[in-house]
Amino acid sequence: MNNQFTRTEALIGKKAMEILSDSTVAIFGIGGVGSFTAEALIRSGLGKIILIDYDIIDISNINRQIHATFKTIGQPKVIAMKDRLLDINPNLNVVVHNTKYNLDSKQFLLNKDYDYVVDAIDMVSSKVDLIVSAQKMGIPVISSMGAGNKLSPTMFKIGDIYDTKICPLAKVMRNQLRKKGVKDLKVVWSEETPLKVNLGETNLRKAVPGSISFVPSTAGLIIASEVIKDLIREEV
């Protein structure tokens, strides 16, 4: 029977599709990277997705976040993303947590039944704790490094955190994770030297990272591809 996954099944096979349908992926951070990861995963046939984010959609998100439109401004990101995903696959099992990941919330946000964890959080302390906690629970995890102040989507790489270079966020994460005893971690990072942000006539002492539509989205799609390939590795 023809359905929304017919062409995907033609590529990866029926057994792989069944694995994806039975899999659960949790995405922490539903912004420029995480929103594209979420959509790519469920368009590939993922059966259950957990969306975690505390923020609401702002007009400044429209340039790079797939769920951000003038109609969704003011909505919690997880709710806007859930509505969008259910429009794509009404049979999707989607759970949302409109809250921030931290030491207090991780007890109910992290679950050993997750088949994969995606770290698309901005805050270093939360990223580190999520990674360490997921690894202790035996949950595969992939982490996004910096996508801000970048202009080239072709310079992203997939590899271990300790093989990264140039990316300022990756440098901080290497140091923090080494202190925590983390021996390896799959990450997506860019070798592009960050561009200087133009503060213009604002009074900000520190610039908000600049962004553009095709960079964080590319990182998100790469992450989705790695998650899918890892989940179905034995079947392809």
C-alpha positions as a LaTeX table, in Angstrom:
\begin{tabular}{lrrr}
\hline
Residue & $x$ (\AA) & $y$ (\AA) & $z$ (\AA) \\
\hline
Met1 & 0.00 & 0.00 & 0.00 \\
Asn2 & 1.23 & 3.47 & $-0.88$ \\
Asn3 & 1.80 & 5.68 & 2.20 \\
Gln4 & 4.01 & 8.52 & 3.37 \\
Phe5 & 6.92 & 6.14 & 3.99 \\
Thr6 & 6.79 & 4.17 & 0.73 \\
Arg7 & 9.92 & 5.73 & $-0.74$ \\
Thr8 & 11.80 & 5.50 & 2.54 \\
Glu9 & 10.99 & 1.81 & 2.78 \\
Ala10 & 12.20 & 1.35 & $-0.78$ \\
Leu11 & 15.55 & 2.73 & 0.34 \\
Ile12 & 16.11 & 1.05 & 3.73 \\
Gly13 & 13.72 & $-1.91$ & 3.72 \\
Lys14 & 10.69 & $-3.08$ & 5.69 \\
Lys15 & 12.59 & $-4.38$ & 8.73 \\
Ala16 & 14.38 & $-1.07$ & 9.18 \\
Met17 & 11.06 & 0.76 & 8.96 \\
Glu18 & 9.67 & $-1.48$ & 11.69 \\
Ile19 & 12.66 & $-0.69$ & 13.90 \\
Leu20 & 12.13 & 3.04 & 13.42 \\
Ser21 & 8.43 & 2.71 & 14.12 \\
Asp22 & 9.25 & 1.01 & 17.43 \\
Ser23 & 11.99 & 3.50 & 18.41 \\
Thr24 & 11.89 & 6.47 & 20.78 \\
Val25 & 14.15 & 9.50 & 20.41 \\
Ala26 & 14.31 & 12.39 & 22.86 \\
Ile27 & 15.40 & 15.80 & 21.58 \\
Phe28 & 16.59 & 18.30 & 24.16 \\
Gly29 & 16.35 & 21.78 & 22.65 \\
Ile30 & 13.80 & 22.51 & 19.91 \\
Gly31 & 15.49 & 25.48 & 18.27 \\
Gly32 & 17.28 & 25.95 & 14.97 \\
Val33 & 19.04 & 22.57 & 15.17 \\
Gly34 & 16.55 & 20.54 & 17.18 \\
Ser35 & 13.45 & 21.51 & 15.22 \\
Phe36 & 14.95 & 20.30 & 11.94 \\
Thr37 & 16.20 & 17.13 & 13.62 \\
Ala38 & 12.72 & 16.39 & 14.95 \\
Glu39 & 11.00 & 16.84 & 11.61 \\
Ala40 & 13.56 & 14.80 & 9.70 \\
Leu41 & 13.26 & 11.95 & 12.18 \\
Ile42 & 9.49 & 11.66 & 11.97 \\
Arg43 & 9.48 & 12.09 & 8.18 \\
Ser44 & 11.79 & 9.06 & 8.20 \\
Gly45 & 9.27 & 6.96 & 10.13 \\
Leu46 & 10.24 & 7.35 & 13.78 \\
Gly47 & 7.35 & 6.11 & 15.92 \\
Lys48 & 7.82 & 8.08 & 19.14 \\
Ile49 & 9.51 & 11.39 & 19.84 \\
Ile50 & 10.06 & 13.33 & 23.07 \\
Leu51 & 10.37 & 17.11 & 22.72 \\
Ile52 & 12.02 & 19.06 & 25.55 \\
Asp53 & 12.32 & 22.86 & 25.58 \\
Tyr54 & 11.22 & 25.66 & 27.93 \\
Asp55 & 11.23 & 28.55 & 25.45 \\
Ile56 & 8.51 & 30.23 & 23.39 \\
Ile57 & 8.69 & 31.18 & 19.73 \\
Asp58 & 9.89 & 34.72 & 19.11 \\
Ile59 & 9.86 & 36.70 & 15.88 \\
Ser60 & 13.66 & 36.42 & 15.77 \\
Asn61 & 13.33 & 32.62 & 15.48 \\
Ile62 & 11.61 & 32.77 & 12.11 \\
Asn63 & 14.89 & 33.04 & 10.18 \\
Arg64 & 16.06 & 29.53 & 11.15 \\
Gln65 & 13.54 & 27.41 & 13.12 \\
Ile66 & 11.21 & 25.21 & 11.12 \\
His67 & 8.21 & 25.60 & 13.46 \\
Ala68 & 8.56 & 29.39 & 13.72 \\
Thr69 & 6.06 & 31.44 & 11.70 \\
Phe70 & 4.06 & 34.58 & 12.38 \\
Lys71 & 1.17 & 32.28 & 13.35 \\
Thr72 & 3.22 & 30.47 & 16.02 \\
Ile73 & 4.84 & 33.49 & 17.68 \\
Gly74 & 4.21 & 33.31 & 21.42 \\
Gln75 & 3.56 & 29.56 & 21.46 \\
Pro76 & 5.78 & 27.20 & 23.45 \\
Lys77 & 8.26 & 25.70 & 21.00 \\
Val78 & 7.36 & 22.16 & 21.99 \\
Ile79 & 3.66 & 22.76 & 21.33 \\
Ala80 & 4.23 & 24.37 & 17.94 \\
Met81 & 6.56 & 21.52 & 17.01 \\
Lys82 & 4.10 & 18.88 & 18.21 \\
Asp83 & 1.29 & 20.37 & 16.13 \\
Arg84 & 3.50 & 20.48 & 13.05 \\
Leu85 & 4.70 & 16.90 & 13.48 \\
Leu86 & 1.18 & 15.56 & 13.93 \\
Asp87 & 0.15 & 17.28 & 10.69 \\
Ile88 & 2.87 & 15.24 & 9.00 \\
Asn89 & 2.13 & 11.95 & 10.77 \\
Pro90 & $-1.15$ & 11.82 & 12.75 \\
Asn91 & $-0.16$ & 8.39 & 14.09 \\
Leu92 & 3.00 & 9.71 & 15.71 \\
Asn93 & 3.41 & 9.25 & 19.45 \\
Val94 & 4.73 & 12.62 & 20.62 \\
Val95 & 5.39 & 13.67 & 24.21 \\
Val96 & 6.26 & 17.24 & 25.13 \\
His97 & 7.94 & 18.72 & 28.18 \\
Asn98 & 7.70 & 22.50 & 28.27 \\
Thr99 & 10.51 & 22.87 & 30.78 \\
Lys100 & 14.24 & 23.46 & 31.06 \\
Tyr101 & 16.64 & 20.56 & 31.49 \\
Asn102 & 18.59 & 20.95 & 34.73 \\
Leu103 & 19.51 & 19.03 & 37.86 \\
Asp104 & 15.97 & 19.31 & 39.22 \\
Ser105 & 14.10 & 18.28 & 36.07 \\
Lys106 & 16.36 & 15.56 & 34.72 \\
Gln107 & 14.80 & 12.94 & 36.98 \\
Phe108 & 11.64 & 12.95 & 34.87 \\
Leu109 & 13.11 & 14.15 & 31.56 \\
Leu110 & 15.63 & 11.33 & 31.15 \\
Asn111 & 14.31 & 7.82 & 30.71 \\
Lys112 & 16.26 & 4.59 & 30.25 \\
Asp113 & 13.66 & 3.52 & 27.68 \\
Tyr114 & 14.87 & 6.13 & 25.19 \\
Asp115 & 16.63 & 4.58 & 22.22 \\
Tyr116 & 18.56 & 7.76 & 21.48 \\
Val117 & 19.13 & 11.22 & 22.95 \\
Val118 & 19.81 & 14.33 & 20.88 \\
Asp119 & 21.53 & 17.20 & 22.65 \\
Ala120 & 20.62 & 20.47 & 20.95 \\
Ile121 & 20.82 & 22.59 & 24.10 \\
Asp122 & 22.63 & 25.94 & 24.13 \\
Met123 & 23.74 & 26.09 & 27.78 \\
Val124 & 27.06 & 24.36 & 28.44 \\
Ser125 & 26.26 & 23.17 & 31.97 \\
Ser126 & 23.03 & 21.54 & 30.80 \\
Lys127 & 24.72 & 19.98 & 27.77 \\
Val128 & 27.44 & 18.44 & 29.92 \\
Asp129 & 25.04 & 17.06 & 32.51 \\
Leu130 & 22.72 & 15.63 & 29.86 \\
Ile131 & 25.59 & 13.88 & 28.09 \\
Val132 & 27.08 & 12.46 & 31.28 \\
Ser133 & 23.69 & 11.33 & 32.57 \\
Ala134 & 22.60 & 9.73 & 29.28 \\
Gln135 & 25.87 & 7.83 & 28.97 \\
Lys136 & 25.59 & 6.56 & 32.55 \\
Met137 & 22.14 & 5.23 & 31.67 \\
Gly138 & 23.51 & 3.52 & 28.58 \\
Ile139 & 21.54 & 5.70 & 26.15 \\
Pro140 & 23.27 & 6.60 & 22.87 \\
Val141 & 23.66 & 10.36 & 22.58 \\
Ile142 & 24.72 & 12.78 & 19.85 \\
Ser143 & 25.49 & 16.42 & 20.56 \\
Ser144 & 25.37 & 19.56 & 18.46 \\
Met145 & 28.24 & 21.99 & 18.74 \\
Gly146 & 28.04 & 25.64 & 17.71 \\
Ala147 & 25.93 & 26.62 & 14.69 \\
Gly148 & 25.82 & 30.35 & 15.39 \\
Asn149 & 27.98 & 32.94 & 13.60 \\
Lys150 & 28.54 & 30.48 & 10.74 \\
Leu151 & 27.77 & 30.92 & 7.05 \\
Ser152 & 28.94 & 27.71 & 5.39 \\
Pro153 & 26.74 & 24.60 & 5.71 \\
Thr154 & 29.35 & 22.52 & 3.87 \\
Met155 & 31.89 & 22.62 & 6.70 \\
Phe156 & 30.03 & 20.46 & 9.20 \\
Lys157 & 31.68 & 17.22 & 10.27 \\
Ile158 & 30.64 & 14.17 & 12.29 \\
Gly159 & 33.08 & 12.70 & 14.74 \\
Asp160 & 34.29 & 12.41 & 18.30 \\
Ile161 & 34.31 & 15.46 & 20.56 \\
Tyr162 & 38.06 & 15.06 & 21.15 \\
Asp163 & 38.77 & 15.31 & 17.42 \\
Thr164 & 37.03 & 18.68 & 17.08 \\
Lys165 & 38.83 & 21.94 & 16.37 \\
Ile166 & 38.12 & 25.61 & 15.68 \\
Cys167 & 34.58 & 25.56 & 17.15 \\
Pro168 & 34.63 & 27.62 & 20.39 \\
Leu169 & 31.78 & 25.65 & 21.96 \\
Ala170 & 33.51 & 22.35 & 21.19 \\
Lys171 & 36.64 & 23.59 & 22.95 \\
Val172 & 34.69 & 24.37 & 26.11 \\
Met173 & 32.85 & 21.04 & 25.90 \\
Arg174 & 36.09 & 19.08 & 25.47 \\
Asn175 & 37.48 & 20.58 & 28.65 \\
Gln176 & 34.30 & 20.07 & 30.67 \\
Leu177 & 33.67 & 16.51 & 29.47 \\
Arg178 & 37.28 & 15.49 & 30.08 \\
Lys179 & 36.90 & 16.63 & 33.69 \\
Lys180 & 33.76 & 14.48 & 33.96 \\
Gly181 & 35.56 & 11.41 & 32.66 \\
Val182 & 33.68 & 11.23 & 29.37 \\
Lys183 & 35.90 & 9.22 & 27.03 \\
Asp184 & 34.00 & 9.68 & 23.77 \\
Leu185 & 30.98 & 11.43 & 22.33 \\
Lys186 & 29.57 & 11.66 & 18.83 \\
Val187 & 29.14 & 15.29 & 17.81 \\
Val188 & 28.33 & 17.43 & 14.80 \\
Trp189 & 30.59 & 20.45 & 14.55 \\
Ser190 & 31.77 & 22.98 & 11.98 \\
Glu191 & 35.37 & 23.75 & 11.07 \\
Glu192 & 34.34 & 27.20 & 9.91 \\
Thr193 & 35.91 & 30.06 & 11.85 \\
Pro194 & 33.03 & 31.98 & 13.48 \\
Leu195 & 32.28 & 35.33 & 11.89 \\
Lys196 & 32.32 & 38.53 & 13.89 \\
Val197 & 28.84 & 39.76 & 14.71 \\
Asn198 & 27.94 & 43.31 & 13.79 \\
Leu199 & 26.40 & 44.99 & 16.83 \\
Gly200 & 25.21 & 47.89 & 14.73 \\
Glu201 & 23.68 & 50.68 & 16.78 \\
Thr202 & 22.51 & 48.48 & 19.63 \\
Asn203 & 23.61 & 49.05 & 23.22 \\
Leu204 & 24.43 & 45.39 & 23.78 \\
Arg205 & 27.84 & 44.75 & 25.30 \\
Lys206 & 27.80 & 41.20 & 24.03 \\
Ala207 & 26.28 & 40.26 & 20.72 \\
Val208 & 23.58 & 37.64 & 20.36 \\
Pro209 & 24.97 & 35.02 & 17.95 \\
Gly210 & 24.15 & 35.70 & 14.32 \\
Ser211 & 22.37 & 32.98 & 12.36 \\
Ile212 & 21.03 & 32.13 & 8.94 \\
Ser213 & 18.47 & 29.62 & 7.68 \\
Phe214 & 20.74 & 27.05 & 6.04 \\
Val215 & 23.37 & 26.46 & 8.77 \\
Pro216 & 21.58 & 25.21 & 11.93 \\
Ser217 & 19.12 & 23.37 & 9.70 \\
Thr218 & 22.00 & 21.49 & 8.08 \\
Ala219 & 23.37 & 20.51 & 11.48 \\
Gly220 & 19.92 & 19.28 & 12.48 \\
Leu221 & 19.53 & 17.19 & 9.35 \\
Ile222 & 22.99 & 15.66 & 9.80 \\
Ile223 & 22.10 & 14.71 & 13.37 \\
Ala224 & 18.86 & 13.09 & 12.20 \\
Ser225 & 20.76 & 11.08 & 9.60 \\
Glu226 & 23.19 & 9.79 & 12.22 \\
Val227 & 20.39 & 8.82 & 14.61 \\
Ile228 & 18.50 & 6.97 & 11.87 \\
Lys229 & 21.61 & 5.16 & 10.62 \\
Asp230 & 22.57 & 4.10 & 14.14 \\
Leu231 & 19.08 & 2.82 & 14.92 \\
Ile232 & 18.86 & 0.68 & 11.78 \\
Arg233 & 22.56 & $-0.11$ & 11.33 \\
Glu234 & 22.15 & $-3.89$ & 11.37 \\
Glu235 & 19.39 & $-3.82$ & 8.76 \\
Val236 & 21.02 & $-1.72$ & 6.03 \\
\hline
\end{tabular}
